[in-house]
Short mmCIF file of C-alpha atoms and ligand atoms in Angstrom, two decimals:
data_model
loop_
_atom_site.label_atom_id
_atom_site.label_comp_id
_atom_site.label_asym_id
_atom_site.label_seq_id
_atom_site.Cartn_x
_atom_site.Cartn_y
_atom_site.Cartn_z
CA UNK Q 1 -12.91 -14.36 -28.19
CA UNK Q 2 -16.64 -13.80 -27.73
CA UNK Q 3 -17.80 -11.51 -24.94
CA UNK Q 4 -19.42 -14.48 -23.20
CA UNK Q 5 -16.26 -16.55 -23.18
CA UNK Q 6 -14.17 -13.57 -22.07
CA UNK Q 7 -16.54 -12.94 -19.18
CA UNK Q 8 -16.28 -16.60 -18.29
CA UNK Q 9 -12.46 -16.38 -18.16
CA UNK Q 10 -12.68 -13.15 -16.16
CA UNK Q 11 -14.95 -14.70 -13.54
CA UNK Q 12 -12.88 -17.87 -13.19
CA UNK Q 13 -9.53 -16.09 -12.98
CA UNK Q 14 -10.53 -13.31 -10.59
CA UNK Q 15 -12.27 -15.81 -8.31
CA UNK Q 16 -9.29 -18.16 -8.32
CA UNK Q 17 -6.89 -15.29 -7.54
CA UNK Q 18 -9.10 -14.18 -4.63
CA UNK Q 19 -9.01 -17.70 -3.23
CA UNK Q 20 -5.19 -17.77 -3.42
CA UNK Q 21 -4.61 -14.85 -1.01
CA UNK Q 22 -3.06 -16.98 1.73
CA UNK Q 23 -1.00 -18.96 -0.80
CA UNK Q 24 0.39 -15.67 -2.12
CA UNK Q 25 1.34 -14.61 1.41
CA UNK Q 26 2.96 -18.00 2.06
CA UNK Q 27 5.12 -17.75 -1.08
CA UNK Q 28 5.97 -14.16 -0.22
CA UNK Q 29 7.20 -15.25 3.20
CA UNK Q 30 9.49 -17.84 1.61
CA UNK Q 31 10.95 -15.30 -0.83
CA UNK Q 32 11.43 -12.50 1.72
CA UNK Q 33 13.27 -14.85 4.07
CA UNK Q 34 15.92 -15.60 1.44
CA UNK Q 35 18.64 -12.91 1.34
CA UNK Q 36 19.12 -11.85 -2.28
CA UNK Q 37 21.27 -8.74 -2.58
CA UNK Q 38 22.21 -8.00 -6.18
CA UNK Q 39 25.81 -9.22 -5.70
CA UNK Q 40 24.72 -12.36 -3.83
CA UNK Q 41 24.37 -14.75 -6.78
CA UNK Q 42 23.57 -17.81 -4.70
CA UNK Q 43 20.82 -15.90 -2.82
CA UNK Q 44 19.26 -14.43 -5.96
CA UNK Q 45 19.37 -17.89 -7.56
CA UNK Q 46 17.78 -19.44 -4.45
CA UNK Q 47 14.84 -17.06 -4.90
CA UNK Q 48 14.73 -18.16 -8.54
CA UNK Q 49 14.61 -21.79 -7.50
CA UNK Q 50 11.69 -21.10 -5.15
CA UNK Q 51 9.80 -19.29 -7.93
CA UNK Q 52 10.60 -22.03 -10.44
CA UNK Q 53 9.45 -24.74 -8.03
CA UNK Q 54 6.12 -22.94 -7.60
CA UNK Q 55 5.64 -22.38 -11.35
CA UNK Q 56 6.57 -25.95 -12.31
CA UNK Q 57 4.14 -27.16 -9.66
CA UNK Q 58 1.48 -25.27 -11.62
CA UNK Q 59 2.56 -27.04 -14.82
CA UNK Q 60 4.38 -24.04 -16.29
CA UNK Q 61 7.47 -24.56 -18.47
CA UNK Q 62 10.51 -22.67 -17.18
CA UNK Q 63 14.00 -22.14 -18.49
CA UNK Q 64 17.01 -20.69 -16.72
CA UNK Q 65 19.24 -18.33 -18.68
CA UNK Q 66 22.62 -18.71 -16.99
CA UNK Q 67 24.44 -15.54 -16.00
CA UNK Q 68 27.94 -15.38 -14.59
CA UNK Q 69 28.44 -13.59 -11.28
CA UNK Q 70 24.87 -12.23 -11.10
CA UNK Q 71 21.60 -14.03 -10.57
CA UNK Q 72 20.42 -16.16 -13.49
CA UNK Q 73 17.36 -15.01 -15.42
CA UNK Q 74 14.29 -17.22 -15.10
CA UNK Q 75 11.91 -17.31 -18.03
CA UNK Q 76 8.47 -18.93 -17.83
CA UNK Q 77 6.03 -19.31 -20.71
CA UNK Q 78 2.26 -19.84 -20.69
CA UNK Q 79 0.57 -20.52 -24.04
CA UNK Q 80 -2.05 -18.09 -25.27
CA UNK Q 81 -5.59 -19.00 -26.31
CA UNK Q 82 -5.68 -18.06 -29.97
CA UNK Q 83 -4.90 -14.53 -31.03
CA UNK Q 84 -1.32 -13.68 -31.76
CA UNK Q 85 1.40 -16.29 -31.48
CA UNK Q 86 4.23 -13.99 -32.54
CA UNK Q 87 3.83 -11.31 -29.94
CA UNK Q 88 3.88 -11.90 -26.21
CA UNK Q 89 2.50 -10.41 -23.03
CA UNK Q 90 5.52 -9.77 -20.83
CA UNK Q 91 5.39 -9.81 -17.03
CA UNK Q 92 8.62 -8.56 -15.48
CA UNK Q 93 10.03 -8.67 -11.98
CA UNK Q 94 13.42 -8.58 -10.30
CA UNK Q 95 14.42 -11.00 -7.56
CA UNK Q 96 17.35 -9.03 -6.14
CA UNK Q 97 17.15 -6.55 -3.28
CA UNK Q 98 19.39 -3.79 -1.95
CA UNK Q 99 20.00 -5.69 1.29
CA UNK Q 100 23.08 -7.71 2.13
CA UNK Q 101 23.34 -11.17 3.62
CA UNK Q 102 22.02 -11.49 7.16
CA UNK Q 103 19.23 -8.92 6.77
CA UNK Q 104 16.47 -11.54 6.54
CA UNK Q 105 17.69 -13.22 9.73
CA UNK Q 106 17.74 -9.85 11.47
CA UNK Q 107 14.22 -8.86 10.43
CA UNK Q 108 12.41 -11.82 8.90
CA UNK Q 109 8.99 -11.63 7.23
CA UNK Q 110 6.39 -10.39 9.71
CA UNK Q 111 2.79 -9.22 9.53
CA UNK Q 112 1.38 -6.45 11.66
CA UNK Q 113 -1.88 -4.57 11.22
CA UNK Q 114 -2.49 -5.60 7.61
CA UNK Q 115 1.04 -4.82 6.51
CA UNK Q 116 3.89 -7.21 5.81
CA UNK Q 117 7.50 -6.31 6.56
CA UNK Q 118 10.90 -7.70 5.64
CA UNK Q 119 13.71 -7.04 3.16
CA UNK Q 120 12.33 -6.59 -0.36
CA UNK Q 121 8.76 -7.33 0.73
CA UNK Q 122 7.40 -4.62 -1.58
CA UNK Q 123 10.41 -3.98 -3.86
CA UNK Q 124 9.70 -6.33 -5.28
CA UNK Q 125 9.13 -9.80 -3.97
CA UNK Q 126 5.40 -9.13 -3.77
CA UNK Q 127 5.46 -8.30 -7.48
CA UNK Q 128 7.35 -11.53 -8.19
CA UNK Q 129 4.64 -13.40 -6.25
CA UNK Q 130 1.87 -11.57 -8.10
CA UNK Q 131 3.37 -12.37 -11.51
CA UNK Q 132 3.82 -16.02 -10.51
CA UNK Q 133 0.14 -16.32 -9.58
CA UNK Q 134 -0.95 -14.50 -12.74
CA UNK Q 135 0.99 -17.03 -14.82
CA UNK Q 136 -0.52 -19.85 -12.77
CA UNK Q 137 -4.05 -18.52 -13.27
CA UNK Q 138 -3.71 -18.26 -17.05
CA UNK Q 139 -1.97 -21.65 -17.22
CA UNK Q 140 -4.91 -23.16 -15.37
CA UNK Q 141 -7.82 -21.47 -17.14
CA UNK Q 142 -6.41 -20.15 -20.42
CA UNK Q 143 -7.76 -16.96 -21.93
CA UNK Q 144 -4.58 -14.97 -22.56
CA UNK Q 145 -4.88 -13.41 -26.02
CA UNK Q 146 -1.18 -14.09 -26.69
CA UNK Q 147 1.54 -16.22 -25.09
CA UNK Q 148 2.60 -14.89 -21.70
CA UNK Q 149 6.24 -14.65 -20.73
CA UNK Q 150 7.26 -14.21 -17.12
CA UNK Q 151 10.78 -12.83 -16.79
CA UNK Q 152 12.35 -12.93 -13.33
CA UNK Q 153 15.75 -11.22 -13.36
CA UNK Q 154 18.44 -10.71 -10.76
CA UNK Q 155 20.33 -7.41 -11.01
CA UNK Q 156 17.84 -4.54 -11.29
CA UNK Q 157 18.99 -2.76 -8.17
CA UNK Q 158 22.42 -2.25 -9.75
CA UNK Q 159 21.09 -1.15 -13.14
CA UNK Q 160 20.46 -4.57 -14.73
CA UNK Q 161 23.87 -4.79 -16.42
CA UNK Q 162 23.37 -8.45 -17.35
CA UNK Q 163 19.56 -8.53 -17.63
CA UNK Q 164 19.17 -5.54 -19.92
CA UNK Q 165 19.76 -7.40 -23.24
CA UNK Q 166 17.43 -10.20 -22.11
CA UNK Q 167 14.69 -7.69 -21.23
CA UNK Q 168 15.14 -5.76 -24.48
CA UNK Q 169 15.05 -8.90 -26.62
CA UNK Q 170 11.83 -10.05 -24.96
CA UNK Q 171 10.20 -6.61 -25.00
CA UNK Q 172 10.76 -6.20 -28.75
CA UNK Q 173 8.11 -8.91 -29.27
CA UNK Q 174 5.75 -7.67 -26.58
CA UNK Q 175 2.32 -6.25 -27.24
CA UNK Q 176 2.16 -5.21 -23.60
CA UNK Q 177 4.67 -5.12 -20.74
CA UNK Q 178 3.73 -5.13 -17.08
CA UNK Q 179 6.56 -4.41 -14.67
CA UNK Q 180 5.39 -5.33 -11.18
CA UNK Q 181 7.44 -2.86 -9.18
CA UNK Q 182 5.45 -1.83 -6.10
CA UNK Q 183 2.44 0.42 -6.61
CA UNK Q 184 2.88 3.89 -5.12
CA UNK Q 185 1.68 4.33 -1.52
CA UNK Q 186 -1.40 6.03 -3.06
CA UNK Q 187 -2.02 2.91 -5.15
CA UNK Q 188 -1.14 4.74 -8.35
CA UNK Q 189 0.96 3.11 -11.04
CA UNK Q 190 3.91 4.59 -12.90
CA UNK Q 191 3.45 5.71 -16.49
CA UNK Q 192 6.71 7.64 -16.93
CA UNK Q 193 10.21 7.47 -15.54
CA UNK Q 194 13.42 9.40 -15.89
CA UNK Q 195 16.46 7.89 -17.51
CA UNK Q 196 19.58 7.59 -15.37
CA UNK Q 197 23.28 7.34 -16.14
CA UNK Q 198 25.76 6.50 -13.40
CA UNK Q 199 29.39 7.52 -13.88
CA UNK Q 200 32.63 7.10 -11.96
CA UNK Q 201 35.38 9.66 -12.46
CA UNK Q 202 38.97 9.18 -11.27
CA UNK Q 203 41.16 12.27 -11.10
CA UNK Q 204 44.95 12.02 -10.92
CA UNK Q 205 47.24 14.77 -9.62
CA UNK Q 206 50.72 14.71 -8.11
CA UNK Q 207 51.64 13.96 -4.51
CA UNK Q 208 53.93 16.23 -2.54
CA UNK Q 209 54.53 17.09 1.11
CA UNK Q 210 52.11 19.90 1.78
CA UNK Q 211 54.57 21.64 4.11
CA UNK Q 212 58.00 21.02 2.61
CA UNK Q 213 57.28 20.78 -1.13
CA UNK Q 214 53.83 22.31 -1.59
CA UNK Q 215 54.54 23.77 -5.01
CA UNK Q 216 55.65 20.42 -6.42
CA UNK Q 217 52.21 18.93 -5.83
CA UNK Q 218 49.08 19.07 -7.99
CA UNK Q 219 45.88 18.54 -6.02
CA UNK Q 220 43.48 16.02 -7.50
CA UNK Q 221 41.00 17.05 -4.80
CA UNK Q 222 41.04 20.66 -5.94
CA UNK Q 223 40.54 19.58 -9.54
CA UNK Q 224 37.68 17.30 -8.52
CA UNK Q 225 36.08 20.11 -6.50
CA UNK Q 226 36.15 22.38 -9.56
CA UNK Q 227 34.66 19.63 -11.75
CA UNK Q 228 31.88 19.05 -9.25
CA UNK Q 229 30.84 22.70 -9.52
CA UNK Q 230 30.72 22.37 -13.31
CA UNK Q 231 28.75 19.13 -13.20
CA UNK Q 232 26.20 20.51 -10.79
CA UNK Q 233 25.71 23.54 -13.04
CA UNK Q 234 24.39 21.14 -15.74
CA UNK Q 235 21.25 20.68 -13.67
CA UNK Q 236 18.20 22.09 -15.44
CA UNK Q 237 15.11 21.57 -13.30
CA UNK Q 238 12.74 22.88 -15.99
CA UNK Q 239 13.86 20.05 -18.26
CA UNK Q 240 13.83 17.54 -15.41
CA UNK Q 241 17.56 17.13 -15.87
CA UNK Q 242 19.74 16.73 -12.77
CA UNK Q 243 23.38 15.97 -12.07
CA UNK Q 244 24.30 14.88 -8.57
CA UNK Q 245 27.74 13.90 -7.34
CA UNK Q 246 26.66 11.51 -4.63
CA UNK Q 247 29.99 10.03 -3.52
CA UNK Q 248 33.49 11.44 -3.25
CA UNK Q 249 36.74 10.11 -1.90
CA UNK Q 250 40.39 10.94 -2.31
CA UNK Q 251 43.68 12.01 -0.88
CA UNK Q 252 46.44 10.23 0.96
CA UNK Q 253 46.96 12.09 4.22
CA UNK Q 254 46.16 15.51 5.60
CA UNK Q 255 49.73 16.69 4.98
CA UNK Q 256 49.96 15.45 1.38
CA UNK Q 257 48.79 17.33 -1.70
CA UNK Q 258 46.21 14.82 -2.94
CA UNK Q 259 47.49 12.60 -5.77
CA UNK Q 260 44.07 11.11 -6.49
CA UNK Q 261 40.35 11.69 -6.04
CA UNK Q 262 37.27 9.82 -7.19
CA UNK Q 263 33.57 10.52 -7.40
CA UNK Q 264 30.33 8.86 -8.49
CA UNK Q 265 27.90 10.93 -10.52
CA UNK Q 266 24.17 10.38 -11.02
CA UNK Q 267 22.60 11.97 -14.10
CA UNK Q 268 18.81 11.97 -14.63
CA UNK Q 269 16.91 13.16 -17.68
CA UNK Q 270 13.43 12.92 -19.17
CA UNK Q 271 13.67 13.12 -22.98
CA UNK Q 272 15.36 10.15 -24.69
CA UNK Q 273 16.71 12.58 -27.30
CA UNK Q 274 18.55 14.61 -24.64
CA UNK Q 275 20.68 11.71 -23.47
CA UNK Q 276 23.72 11.98 -25.72
CA UNK Q 277 24.12 15.71 -25.34
CA UNK Q 278 24.07 15.68 -21.55
CA UNK Q 279 26.23 12.56 -21.31
CA UNK Q 280 28.78 14.28 -23.54
CA UNK Q 281 28.65 17.39 -21.36
CA UNK Q 282 29.43 15.29 -18.27
CA UNK Q 283 32.28 13.55 -20.11
CA UNK Q 284 33.75 16.82 -21.38
CA UNK Q 285 33.97 18.25 -17.90
CA UNK Q 286 35.83 15.12 -16.82
CA UNK Q 287 38.25 15.35 -19.72
CA UNK Q 288 38.95 19.07 -19.40
CA UNK Q 289 41.58 19.92 -16.79
CA UNK Q 290 41.03 23.15 -14.94
CA UNK Q 291 44.21 22.68 -12.92
CA UNK Q 292 47.33 22.13 -15.02
CA UNK Q 293 48.99 18.79 -14.36
CA UNK Q 294 45.84 16.83 -13.57
CA UNK Q 295 44.19 14.18 -15.70
CA UNK Q 296 40.95 12.27 -15.35
CA UNK Q 297 39.17 9.19 -16.58
CA UNK Q 298 35.43 8.72 -16.58
CA UNK Q 299 33.33 5.63 -17.21
CA UNK Q 300 29.63 4.80 -17.29
CA UNK Q 301 29.02 2.23 -14.56
CA UNK Q 302 25.33 1.66 -15.17
CA UNK Q 303 22.39 3.10 -17.03
CA UNK Q 304 18.60 3.07 -17.22
CA UNK Q 305 16.59 4.33 -20.16
CA UNK Q 306 13.70 6.73 -19.60
CA UNK Q 307 10.16 5.43 -19.80
CA UNK Q 308 8.44 7.90 -22.03
CA UNK Q 309 4.69 7.77 -22.53
CA UNK Q 310 3.49 6.85 -26.02
CA UNK Q 311 0.08 6.57 -27.67
CA UNK Q 312 0.17 2.78 -27.33
CA UNK Q 313 1.24 2.99 -23.69
CA UNK Q 314 -1.53 5.51 -23.02
CA UNK Q 315 -4.09 3.11 -24.50
CA UNK Q 316 -2.74 0.30 -22.31
CA UNK Q 317 -2.96 2.59 -19.30
CA UNK Q 318 -6.63 3.44 -20.06
CA UNK Q 319 -7.40 -0.27 -20.30
CA UNK Q 320 -5.62 -0.88 -17.01
CA UNK Q 321 -7.49 1.93 -15.23
CA UNK Q 322 -10.85 0.53 -16.39
CA UNK Q 323 -9.88 -3.02 -15.37
CA UNK Q 324 -8.61 -1.85 -12.00
CA UNK Q 325 -11.90 -0.06 -11.37
CA UNK Q 326 -13.67 -3.41 -11.75
CA UNK Q 327 -11.26 -4.88 -9.20
CA UNK Q 328 -12.33 -2.08 -6.85
CA UNK Q 329 -9.26 0.13 -7.35
CA UNK Q 330 -9.15 3.77 -8.32
CA UNK Q 331 -5.85 4.31 -10.13
CA UNK Q 332 -4.02 7.23 -11.65
CA UNK Q 333 -0.71 7.37 -13.47
CA UNK Q 334 2.33 9.04 -11.91
CA UNK Q 335 5.68 10.17 -13.20
CA UNK Q 336 8.71 9.05 -11.18
CA UNK Q 337 12.27 10.31 -11.20
CA UNK Q 338 13.32 6.80 -10.17
CA UNK Q 339 14.56 4.36 -12.78
CA UNK Q 340 13.55 0.76 -13.40
CA UNK Q 341 13.66 -2.05 -15.95
CA UNK Q 342 10.46 -0.68 -17.50
CA UNK Q 343 12.65 1.95 -19.18
CA UNK Q 344 14.45 -0.77 -21.15
CA UNK Q 345 11.14 -2.23 -22.33
CA UNK Q 346 9.73 1.17 -23.25
CA UNK Q 347 13.05 2.07 -24.89
CA UNK Q 348 12.59 -0.63 -27.55
CA UNK Q 349 9.06 0.55 -28.24
CA UNK Q 350 6.93 -1.80 -26.14
CA UNK Q 351 3.78 -0.36 -24.52
CA UNK Q 352 4.79 -0.55 -20.88
CA UNK Q 353 3.24 0.00 -17.48
CA UNK Q 354 5.29 0.08 -14.30
CA UNK Q 355 4.43 -0.06 -10.63
CA UNK Q 356 1.53 -2.45 -11.25
CA UNK Q 357 2.66 -4.68 -8.36
CA UNK Q 358 1.03 -4.82 -4.93
CA UNK Q 359 1.12 -1.53 -3.05
CA UNK Q 360 3.90 -0.69 -0.64
CA UNK Q 361 6.26 2.00 0.52
CA UNK Q 362 9.56 2.97 2.15
CA UNK Q 363 11.49 0.72 -0.22
CA UNK Q 364 15.23 0.32 0.40
CA UNK Q 365 14.76 0.98 4.13
CA UNK Q 366 14.14 -1.10 7.23
CA UNK Q 367 10.59 0.37 7.35
CA UNK Q 368 9.66 -1.08 3.95
CA UNK Q 369 6.10 -2.39 4.04
CA UNK Q 370 3.54 -4.08 1.84
CA UNK Q 371 -0.25 -3.59 2.03
CA UNK Q 372 -1.42 -7.20 2.16
CA UNK Q 373 -4.93 -6.30 1.03
CA UNK Q 374 -3.52 -5.09 -2.27
CA UNK Q 375 -2.18 -8.52 -3.32
CA UNK Q 376 -5.41 -9.89 -4.76
CA UNK Q 377 -6.94 -6.77 -6.37
CA UNK Q 378 -3.68 -5.78 -8.04
CA UNK Q 379 -3.39 -9.29 -9.48
CA UNK Q 380 -7.02 -9.11 -10.62
CA UNK Q 381 -6.51 -5.71 -12.23
CA UNK Q 382 -3.55 -7.03 -14.25
CA UNK Q 383 -5.46 -10.20 -15.18
CA UNK Q 384 -8.49 -8.26 -16.44
CA UNK Q 385 -6.24 -5.96 -18.45
CA UNK Q 386 -4.51 -8.96 -20.06
CA UNK Q 387 -7.86 -10.56 -20.96
CA UNK Q 388 -8.91 -7.34 -22.71
CA UNK Q 389 -5.75 -6.71 -24.72
CA UNK Q 390 -6.21 -6.26 -28.44
CA UNK Q 391 -4.02 -8.62 -30.40
ZN1 LIG V 1 12.48 -2.66 -7.62
#
């Protein structure tokens, strides 16, 4: 593409996006007012239908990848203008939220003092809206140096158990991945994330009356308590490695030696190469009885890969920072201990940026907010970056 034609695309697309501000807010209102908790398939799919209706109205081809029990994945494709046909520019967003049915009726989409509120308004229905308008802009004007794929998935908040293979397959062909999780409250984007592994461990002991037959019992609670101490000792803050038992339950009654106990464990780490060693350490503690007569089973319930910076990702970040500056934004990269789908994309080697969505805060709480004035410039920053990608 010549510089003149690129500048022509840039002007047309950034102007069009600026003119769509109210349309973006209108679509956001529709999406926020649909309950779409991760386990609410019909709600997550209803959000997908609303997105698909918008995209098809803009002449964009969509396909639905059916998923049992969780929200279907929606995949939209916009042709590129020359350049590479084999590699794609991937825009990712999840349609599910952490809120259960009835939340939207309780606190529907509202606007107050330049901020929008409502369940999932920032995390990440605003990002879904932004990606939809980016696809629409490039469908209308062209200029993308490679085909663009918009992937709208439905189970990120529970670790993307069904979306992960879809994301990884798409990311393997991607020359750049933009995950439109909300920008940090500072406006910064996310250039690195920890990996996370979520375990459940069930401990079995032996029930007995704690008064009459105390010595015949074997306490699963005592065994679990000892294991918890061992797990927590695996934490190594210098390495950014943490183990947190966040949930426990167990026992039968106060006067029974506990026959069973269960916990959920959250492991976070930074270096992809550290994963197996620390996972094995967690497993070994589960499988080693400290109290004779107990046994335990442990399973991985969900997992996110770390997003580790790479030379290619750094170059993409530099391009993004320069593009954002032209959209009037001053952006830095941040590391986050939180996990997201961007880790799966980065894990298969795709240059990936996360948190490029509109800016918001207090996600997963009733105070969650979105800065409405960030909708247009964040979309423009992503658009300018896409136009300047090397293919
Ligand atoms: Zn999110």
